[in-house]
């Protein structure tokens, strides 16, 4: 199975900060990767698909990049609504695998 | 409007069985990729299973041979039959509708989740 290593596991940031989360795949996955946001007690929400395509309705401060094994989710200017846990997910090969998550907390 | 409503969760003893349902509205289940994802208490997300519009199915290694994904086209409903349940299957189970884009598939719509607790 492809392992997805996400870092950091948590971070503290302030409103307005630029935040970067990375996901590294144990083997190449082309651009078959999505990013999801989850708030406590809620279902995940799609942010980015195909590594860099912004889902409709998602604020443009979210962006994704990468291909192959290294991927990045960037929040250009952190807003109060962005404090949540973020997950990457590869669907290149079965079994599909999530990263372990990155919890973004208020500094 | 797309809606997914899970049901069927509850408390079950180890070794027992449970069937989860995911009632869909606003789209046709049989024409879409549908999947189950779970989340153990305080833990991260774990992909469980997917069913293609053509009927092909795939499973996580942790549930292969014990869980079966299926759908009822007349009811527009997705199911997850869970047998030989273990304490480590305790989780909130989410169903999701996937969209296929080029070579990738992404989880565009999610249900609210249903809690399965496996305990004696």
PDB file of C-alpha atoms in Angstrom:
ATOM      1  CA  UNK A   1       0.000   0.000   0.000  1.00  0.00           C
ATOM      2  CA  UNK A   2       1.112   3.555  -0.709  1.00  0.00           C
ATOM      3  CA  UNK A   3       1.990   5.424   2.481  1.00  0.00           C
ATOM      4  CA  UNK A   4       1.084   9.106   2.705  1.00  0.00           C
ATOM      5  CA  UNK A   5       3.280  11.017   5.136  1.00  0.00           C
ATOM      6  CA  UNK A   6       1.765  14.333   6.077  1.00  0.00           C
ATOM      7  CA  UNK A   7       3.608  17.076   7.923  1.00  0.00           C
ATOM      8  CA  UNK A   8       3.454  18.727  10.281  1.00  0.00           C
ATOM      9  CA  UNK A   9       0.977  16.774  12.412  1.00  0.00           C
ATOM     10  CA  UNK A  10      -0.085  20.042  14.021  1.00  0.00           C
ATOM     11  CA  UNK A  11       0.740  23.713  13.832  1.00  0.00           C
ATOM     12  CA  UNK A  12      -0.189  26.929  15.581  1.00  0.00           C
ATOM     13  CA  UNK A  13      -0.768  29.993  13.472  1.00  0.00           C
ATOM     14  CA  UNK A  14      -2.375  33.406  13.620  1.00  0.00           C
ATOM     15  CA  UNK A  15      -5.060  34.924  11.436  1.00  0.00           C
ATOM     16  CA  UNK A  16      -3.383  36.311   8.346  1.00  0.00           C
ATOM     17  CA  UNK A  17      -0.470  33.852   8.401  1.00  0.00           C
ATOM     18  CA  UNK A  18       0.579  31.857   5.374  1.00  0.00           C
ATOM     19  CA  UNK A  19       0.301  28.138   6.154  1.00  0.00           C
ATOM     20  CA  UNK A  20       1.851  25.252   4.247  1.00  0.00           C
ATOM     21  CA  UNK A  21       1.073  21.560   4.746  1.00  0.00           C
ATOM     22  CA  UNK A  22       2.923  18.856   2.887  1.00  0.00           C
ATOM     23  CA  UNK A  23       2.133  15.287   1.911  1.00  0.00           C
ATOM     24  CA  UNK A  24       4.722  12.842   0.637  1.00  0.00           C
ATOM     25  CA  UNK A  25       3.766   9.606  -1.090  1.00  0.00           C
ATOM     26  CA  UNK A  26       5.905   6.486  -0.715  1.00  0.00           C
ATOM     27  CA  UNK A  27       5.790   6.084  -4.495  1.00  0.00           C
ATOM     28  CA  UNK A  28       4.731   8.237  -7.419  1.00  0.00           C
ATOM     29  CA  UNK A  29       1.022   8.945  -7.694  1.00  0.00           C
ATOM     30  CA  UNK A  30       0.985  11.388 -10.617  1.00  0.00           C
ATOM     31  CA  UNK A  31      -1.534  14.037  -9.550  1.00  0.00           C
ATOM     32  CA  UNK A  32      -4.089  11.644  -8.051  1.00  0.00           C
ATOM     33  CA  UNK A  33      -4.382  13.465  -4.757  1.00  0.00           C
ATOM     34  CA  UNK A  34      -7.037  15.468  -2.964  1.00  0.00           C
ATOM     35  CA  UNK A  35      -7.055  17.703   0.088  1.00  0.00           C
ATOM     36  CA  UNK A  36      -9.887  17.694   2.631  1.00  0.00           C
ATOM     37  CA  UNK A  37     -10.764  19.901   5.581  1.00  0.00           C
ATOM     38  CA  UNK A  38     -12.527  18.520   8.639  1.00  0.00           C
ATOM     39  CA  UNK A  39     -13.945  20.376  11.600  1.00  0.00           C
ATOM     40  CA  UNK A  40     -14.817  18.623  14.880  1.00  0.00           C
ATOM     41  CA  UNK A  41     -17.964  16.531  14.661  1.00  0.00           C
ATOM     42  CA  UNK A  42     -18.402  17.252  10.965  1.00  0.00           C
ATOM     43  CA  UNK A  43     -17.863  15.351   7.744  1.00  0.00           C
ATOM     44  CA  UNK A  44     -14.778  16.181   5.704  1.00  0.00           C
ATOM     45  CA  UNK A  45     -15.047  18.802   2.983  1.00  0.00           C
ATOM     46  CA  UNK A  46     -13.258  18.713  -0.359  1.00  0.00           C
ATOM     47  CA  UNK A  47     -10.864  21.606  -0.972  1.00  0.00           C
ATOM     48  CA  UNK A  48      -8.536  20.542  -3.789  1.00  0.00           C
ATOM     49  CA  UNK A  49      -8.683  17.698  -6.307  1.00  0.00           C
ATOM     50  CA  UNK A  50      -6.181  16.419  -8.853  1.00  0.00           C
ATOM     51  CA  UNK A  51      -3.453  17.970  -6.674  1.00  0.00           C
ATOM     52  CA  UNK A  52      -4.034  21.548  -7.785  1.00  0.00           C
ATOM     53  CA  UNK A  53      -7.655  22.086  -8.895  1.00  0.00           C
ATOM     54  CA  UNK A  54      -9.747  24.217  -6.568  1.00  0.00           C
ATOM     55  CA  UNK A  55     -13.194  22.800  -5.814  1.00  0.00           C
ATOM     56  CA  UNK A  56     -16.053  25.106  -6.714  1.00  0.00           C
ATOM     57  CA  UNK A  57     -17.031  27.396  -3.851  1.00  0.00           C
ATOM     58  CA  UNK A  58     -13.754  26.988  -1.960  1.00  0.00           C
ATOM     59  CA  UNK A  59     -12.016  30.312  -1.216  1.00  0.00           C
ATOM     60  CA  UNK A  60      -9.098  31.172  -3.466  1.00  0.00           C
ATOM     61  CA  UNK A  61      -6.747  31.477  -0.472  1.00  0.00           C
ATOM     62  CA  UNK A  62      -6.506  27.682  -0.657  1.00  0.00           C
ATOM     63  CA  UNK A  63      -4.167  26.262  -3.282  1.00  0.00           C
ATOM     64  CA  UNK A  64      -2.513  22.957  -4.003  1.00  0.00           C
ATOM     65  CA  UNK A  65       0.605  21.985  -5.894  1.00  0.00           C
ATOM     66  CA  UNK A  66       2.814  19.021  -6.643  1.00  0.00           C
ATOM     67  CA  UNK A  67       2.933  15.814  -8.601  1.00  0.00           C
ATOM     68  CA  UNK A  68       4.659  12.480  -8.305  1.00  0.00           C
ATOM     69  CA  UNK A  69       5.560  12.094  -4.641  1.00  0.00           C
ATOM     70  CA  UNK A  70       5.523  15.588  -3.109  1.00  0.00           C
ATOM     71  CA  UNK A  71       2.431  17.717  -2.614  1.00  0.00           C
ATOM     72  CA  UNK A  72       1.604  20.943  -0.831  1.00  0.00           C
ATOM     73  CA  UNK A  73      -1.561  22.596   0.451  1.00  0.00           C
ATOM     74  CA  UNK A  74      -1.148  26.326   1.035  1.00  0.00           C
ATOM     75  CA  UNK A  75      -3.471  28.734   2.798  1.00  0.00           C
ATOM     76  CA  UNK A  76      -2.276  32.165   1.705  1.00  0.00           C
ATOM     77  CA  UNK A  77      -3.862  34.151   4.533  1.00  0.00           C
ATOM     78  CA  UNK A  78      -5.310  32.103   7.353  1.00  0.00           C
ATOM     79  CA  UNK A  79      -8.838  33.020   8.413  1.00  0.00           C
ATOM     80  CA  UNK A  80     -10.667  32.120  11.619  1.00  0.00           C
ATOM     81  CA  UNK A  81     -12.869  29.670   9.694  1.00  0.00           C
ATOM     82  CA  UNK A  82      -9.769  27.724   8.587  1.00  0.00           C
ATOM     83  CA  UNK A  83      -8.898  26.306  11.993  1.00  0.00           C
ATOM     84  CA  UNK A  84      -9.503  22.625  11.380  1.00  0.00           C
ATOM     85  CA  UNK A  85      -7.743  19.366  10.532  1.00  0.00           C
ATOM     86  CA  UNK A  86      -6.533  18.811   6.988  1.00  0.00           C
ATOM     87  CA  UNK A  87      -6.015  15.482   5.233  1.00  0.00           C
ATOM     88  CA  UNK A  88      -4.519  14.423   1.932  1.00  0.00           C
ATOM     89  CA  UNK A  89      -5.834  11.342   0.130  1.00  0.00           C
ATOM     90  CA  UNK A  90      -4.262   9.403  -2.724  1.00  0.00           C
ATOM     91  CA  UNK A  91      -6.488   7.544  -5.148  1.00  0.00           C
ATOM     92  CA  UNK A  92      -3.716   6.444  -7.514  1.00  0.00           C
ATOM     93  CA  UNK A  93      -3.860   2.813  -6.439  1.00  0.00           C
ATOM     94  CA  UNK A  94      -5.783   0.579  -4.063  1.00  0.00           C
ATOM     95  CA  UNK A  95      -5.995   0.672  -1.161  1.00  0.00           C
ATOM     96  CA  UNK A  96      -6.568   4.408  -1.199  1.00  0.00           C
ATOM     97  CA  UNK A  97      -4.781   6.028   1.713  1.00  0.00           C
ATOM     98  CA  UNK A  98      -5.108   9.213   3.729  1.00  0.00           C
ATOM     99  CA  UNK A  99      -2.330  11.153   5.366  1.00  0.00           C
ATOM    100  CA  UNK A 100      -2.479  11.166   9.144  1.00  0.00           C
ATOM    101  CA  UNK A 101      -3.828  14.714   9.256  1.00  0.00           C
ATOM    102  CA  UNK A 102      -2.595  18.186  10.184  1.00  0.00           C
ATOM    103  CA  UNK A 103      -4.399  20.055  12.925  1.00  0.00           C
ATOM    104  CA  UNK A 104      -4.265  23.820  12.458  1.00  0.00           C
ATOM    105  CA  UNK A 105      -4.750  25.613  15.760  1.00  0.00           C
ATOM    106  CA  UNK A 106      -4.953  29.215  16.846  1.00  0.00           C
ATOM    107  CA  UNK A 107      -1.742  30.717  18.174  1.00  0.00           C
TER     108      UNK A 107
ATOM    109  CA  UNK B   1     -29.442  19.236  -4.180  1.00  0.00           C
ATOM    110  CA  UNK B   2     -27.266  16.231  -3.393  1.00  0.00           C
ATOM    111  CA  UNK B   3     -27.964  14.620  -0.018  1.00  0.00           C
ATOM    112  CA  UNK B   4     -26.541  11.524   1.641  1.00  0.00           C
ATOM    113  CA  UNK B   5     -28.089  10.191   4.841  1.00  0.00           C
ATOM    114  CA  UNK B   6     -26.443   7.296   6.659  1.00  0.00           C
ATOM    115  CA  UNK B   7     -28.238   5.006   9.085  1.00  0.00           C
ATOM    116  CA  UNK B   8     -27.842   1.623  10.713  1.00  0.00           C
ATOM    117  CA  UNK B   9     -25.091   2.346  13.185  1.00  0.00           C
ATOM    118  CA  UNK B  10     -25.235   1.214  16.781  1.00  0.00           C
ATOM    119  CA  UNK B  11     -23.743  -1.028  19.422  1.00  0.00           C
ATOM    120  CA  UNK B  12     -22.776  -4.556  18.425  1.00  0.00           C
ATOM    121  CA  UNK B  13     -20.762  -7.274  20.123  1.00  0.00           C
ATOM    122  CA  UNK B  14     -17.446  -8.475  18.727  1.00  0.00           C
ATOM    123  CA  UNK B  15     -18.066 -11.098  16.056  1.00  0.00           C
ATOM    124  CA  UNK B  16     -21.452  -9.615  15.242  1.00  0.00           C
ATOM    125  CA  UNK B  17     -22.836  -8.087  12.072  1.00  0.00           C
ATOM    126  CA  UNK B  18     -24.338  -4.765  11.073  1.00  0.00           C
ATOM    127  CA  UNK B  19     -25.568  -3.259   7.830  1.00  0.00           C
ATOM    128  CA  UNK B  20     -25.144   0.437   7.179  1.00  0.00           C
ATOM    129  CA  UNK B  21     -27.349   2.276   4.707  1.00  0.00           C
ATOM    130  CA  UNK B  22     -26.750   5.503   2.842  1.00  0.00           C
ATOM    131  CA  UNK B  23     -29.873   6.954   1.262  1.00  0.00           C
ATOM    132  CA  UNK B  24     -29.095   9.285  -1.616  1.00  0.00           C
ATOM    133  CA  UNK B  25     -31.114  12.054  -3.205  1.00  0.00           C
ATOM    134  CA  UNK B  26     -30.382  14.535  -5.955  1.00  0.00           C
ATOM    135  CA  UNK B  27     -28.449  12.029  -8.065  1.00  0.00           C
ATOM    136  CA  UNK B  28     -28.478   8.360  -9.075  1.00  0.00           C
ATOM    137  CA  UNK B  29     -26.303   6.072  -6.967  1.00  0.00           C
ATOM    138  CA  UNK B  30     -25.877   3.480  -9.712  1.00  0.00           C
ATOM    139  CA  UNK B  31     -24.424   6.052 -12.113  1.00  0.00           C
ATOM    140  CA  UNK B  32     -21.739   7.228  -9.701  1.00  0.00           C
ATOM    141  CA  UNK B  33     -18.702   6.018  -7.811  1.00  0.00           C
ATOM    142  CA  UNK B  34     -19.694   5.622  -4.156  1.00  0.00           C
ATOM    143  CA  UNK B  35     -17.459   5.002  -1.185  1.00  0.00           C
ATOM    144  CA  UNK B  36     -17.292   4.464   2.572  1.00  0.00           C
ATOM    145  CA  UNK B  37     -14.745   6.157   4.832  1.00  0.00           C
ATOM    146  CA  UNK B  38     -14.465   5.697   8.584  1.00  0.00           C
ATOM    147  CA  UNK B  39     -12.951   7.547  11.516  1.00  0.00           C
ATOM    148  CA  UNK B  40     -12.186   5.903  14.831  1.00  0.00           C
ATOM    149  CA  UNK B  41     -12.740   8.112  17.882  1.00  0.00           C
ATOM    150  CA  UNK B  42     -10.016  10.753  18.058  1.00  0.00           C
ATOM    151  CA  UNK B  43      -8.220   9.323  15.033  1.00  0.00           C
ATOM    152  CA  UNK B  44      -7.745  10.170  11.382  1.00  0.00           C
ATOM    153  CA  UNK B  45      -9.711   9.200   8.316  1.00  0.00           C
ATOM    154  CA  UNK B  46      -9.482   5.683   6.863  1.00  0.00           C
ATOM    155  CA  UNK B  47     -10.789   4.708   3.443  1.00  0.00           C
ATOM    156  CA  UNK B  48     -12.914   1.537   3.627  1.00  0.00           C
ATOM    157  CA  UNK B  49     -14.448   0.632   0.266  1.00  0.00           C
ATOM    158  CA  UNK B  50     -15.613   1.863  -3.131  1.00  0.00           C
ATOM    159  CA  UNK B  51     -18.123   0.670  -5.711  1.00  0.00           C
ATOM    160  CA  UNK B  52     -17.862   1.776  -9.318  1.00  0.00           C
ATOM    161  CA  UNK B  53     -20.831   2.627 -11.490  1.00  0.00           C
ATOM    162  CA  UNK B  54     -20.028  -0.555 -13.432  1.00  0.00           C
ATOM    163  CA  UNK B  55     -20.212  -2.602 -10.236  1.00  0.00           C
ATOM    164  CA  UNK B  56     -16.519  -3.218  -9.499  1.00  0.00           C
ATOM    165  CA  UNK B  57     -15.673  -3.097  -5.806  1.00  0.00           C
ATOM    166  CA  UNK B  58     -12.482  -2.522  -3.822  1.00  0.00           C
ATOM    167  CA  UNK B  59     -11.688  -2.735  -0.123  1.00  0.00           C
ATOM    168  CA  UNK B  60      -9.118  -1.712   2.438  1.00  0.00           C
ATOM    169  CA  UNK B  61      -6.995  -4.633   3.587  1.00  0.00           C
ATOM    170  CA  UNK B  62      -8.345  -4.202   7.129  1.00  0.00           C
ATOM    171  CA  UNK B  63     -11.920  -5.055   6.053  1.00  0.00           C
ATOM    172  CA  UNK B  64     -11.404  -7.311   3.034  1.00  0.00           C
ATOM    173  CA  UNK B  65     -13.355 -10.539   3.385  1.00  0.00           C
ATOM    174  CA  UNK B  66     -15.497  -9.140   6.214  1.00  0.00           C
ATOM    175  CA  UNK B  67     -17.232  -6.098   4.682  1.00  0.00           C
ATOM    176  CA  UNK B  68     -19.290  -5.945   1.487  1.00  0.00           C
ATOM    177  CA  UNK B  69     -20.293  -2.780  -0.337  1.00  0.00           C
ATOM    178  CA  UNK B  70     -23.437  -2.901  -2.470  1.00  0.00           C
ATOM    179  CA  UNK B  71     -26.281  -0.763  -3.742  1.00  0.00           C
ATOM    180  CA  UNK B  72     -30.001  -1.025  -4.363  1.00  0.00           C
ATOM    181  CA  UNK B  73     -30.847   0.869  -7.518  1.00  0.00           C
ATOM    182  CA  UNK B  74     -34.595   0.856  -6.831  1.00  0.00           C
ATOM    183  CA  UNK B  75     -34.034   2.481  -3.446  1.00  0.00           C
ATOM    184  CA  UNK B  76     -31.142   4.684  -4.632  1.00  0.00           C
ATOM    185  CA  UNK B  77     -29.256   3.491  -1.569  1.00  0.00           C
ATOM    186  CA  UNK B  78     -25.702   2.397  -0.825  1.00  0.00           C
ATOM    187  CA  UNK B  79     -24.971  -0.293   1.760  1.00  0.00           C
ATOM    188  CA  UNK B  80     -22.079  -1.599   3.785  1.00  0.00           C
ATOM    189  CA  UNK B  81     -22.568  -5.085   5.193  1.00  0.00           C
ATOM    190  CA  UNK B  82     -20.142  -5.573   8.068  1.00  0.00           C
ATOM    191  CA  UNK B  83     -19.538  -9.090   9.396  1.00  0.00           C
ATOM    192  CA  UNK B  84     -17.130 -10.532  11.966  1.00  0.00           C
ATOM    193  CA  UNK B  85     -16.886  -7.135  13.592  1.00  0.00           C
ATOM    194  CA  UNK B  86     -13.900  -6.327  15.790  1.00  0.00           C
ATOM    195  CA  UNK B  87     -13.397  -3.697  18.464  1.00  0.00           C
ATOM    196  CA  UNK B  88     -11.067  -1.860  16.068  1.00  0.00           C
ATOM    197  CA  UNK B  89     -13.995  -1.359  13.662  1.00  0.00           C
ATOM    198  CA  UNK B  90     -15.483   1.121  16.133  1.00  0.00           C
ATOM    199  CA  UNK B  91     -15.769   4.375  14.201  1.00  0.00           C
ATOM    200  CA  UNK B  92     -17.996   6.924  12.567  1.00  0.00           C
ATOM    201  CA  UNK B  93     -18.739   5.673   9.070  1.00  0.00           C
ATOM    202  CA  UNK B  94     -19.269   8.188   6.272  1.00  0.00           C
ATOM    203  CA  UNK B  95     -20.622   7.498   2.814  1.00  0.00           C
ATOM    204  CA  UNK B  96     -19.537   9.700  -0.037  1.00  0.00           C
ATOM    205  CA  UNK B  97     -20.269  10.369  -3.689  1.00  0.00           C
ATOM    206  CA  UNK B  98     -17.200  10.513  -5.869  1.00  0.00           C
ATOM    207  CA  UNK B  99     -16.542  12.405  -9.060  1.00  0.00           C
ATOM    208  CA  UNK B 100     -14.138  11.096 -11.674  1.00  0.00           C
ATOM    209  CA  UNK B 101     -11.753  13.640 -13.253  1.00  0.00           C
ATOM    210  CA  UNK B 102      -9.081  12.542 -15.729  1.00  0.00           C
ATOM    211  CA  UNK B 103      -7.299   9.785 -13.785  1.00  0.00           C
ATOM    212  CA  UNK B 104      -8.405  10.813 -10.318  1.00  0.00           C
ATOM    213  CA  UNK B 105     -11.561  10.476  -8.263  1.00  0.00           C
ATOM    214  CA  UNK B 106     -12.497  12.855  -5.517  1.00  0.00           C
ATOM    215  CA  UNK B 107     -15.001  12.816  -2.670  1.00  0.00           C
ATOM    216  CA  UNK B 108     -17.334  15.665  -3.554  1.00  0.00           C
ATOM    217  CA  UNK B 109     -20.307  14.957  -1.296  1.00  0.00           C
ATOM    218  CA  UNK B 110     -20.379  13.382   2.157  1.00  0.00           C
ATOM    219  CA  UNK B 111     -23.054  12.169   4.519  1.00  0.00           C
ATOM    220  CA  UNK B 112     -23.177  13.189   8.172  1.00  0.00           C
ATOM    221  CA  UNK B 113     -21.858   9.850   9.404  1.00  0.00           C
ATOM    222  CA  UNK B 114     -23.193   7.033  11.553  1.00  0.00           C
ATOM    223  CA  UNK B 115     -21.450   5.681  14.659  1.00  0.00           C
ATOM    224  CA  UNK B 116     -20.654   1.995  14.964  1.00  0.00           C
ATOM    225  CA  UNK B 117     -19.497   0.772  18.365  1.00  0.00           C
ATOM    226  CA  UNK B 118     -18.146  -2.751  18.697  1.00  0.00           C
ATOM    227  CA  UNK B 119     -17.973  -3.725  22.341  1.00  0.00           C
ATOM    228  CA  UNK B 120     -18.978  -6.497  24.728  1.00  0.00           C
TER     229      UNK B 120
END
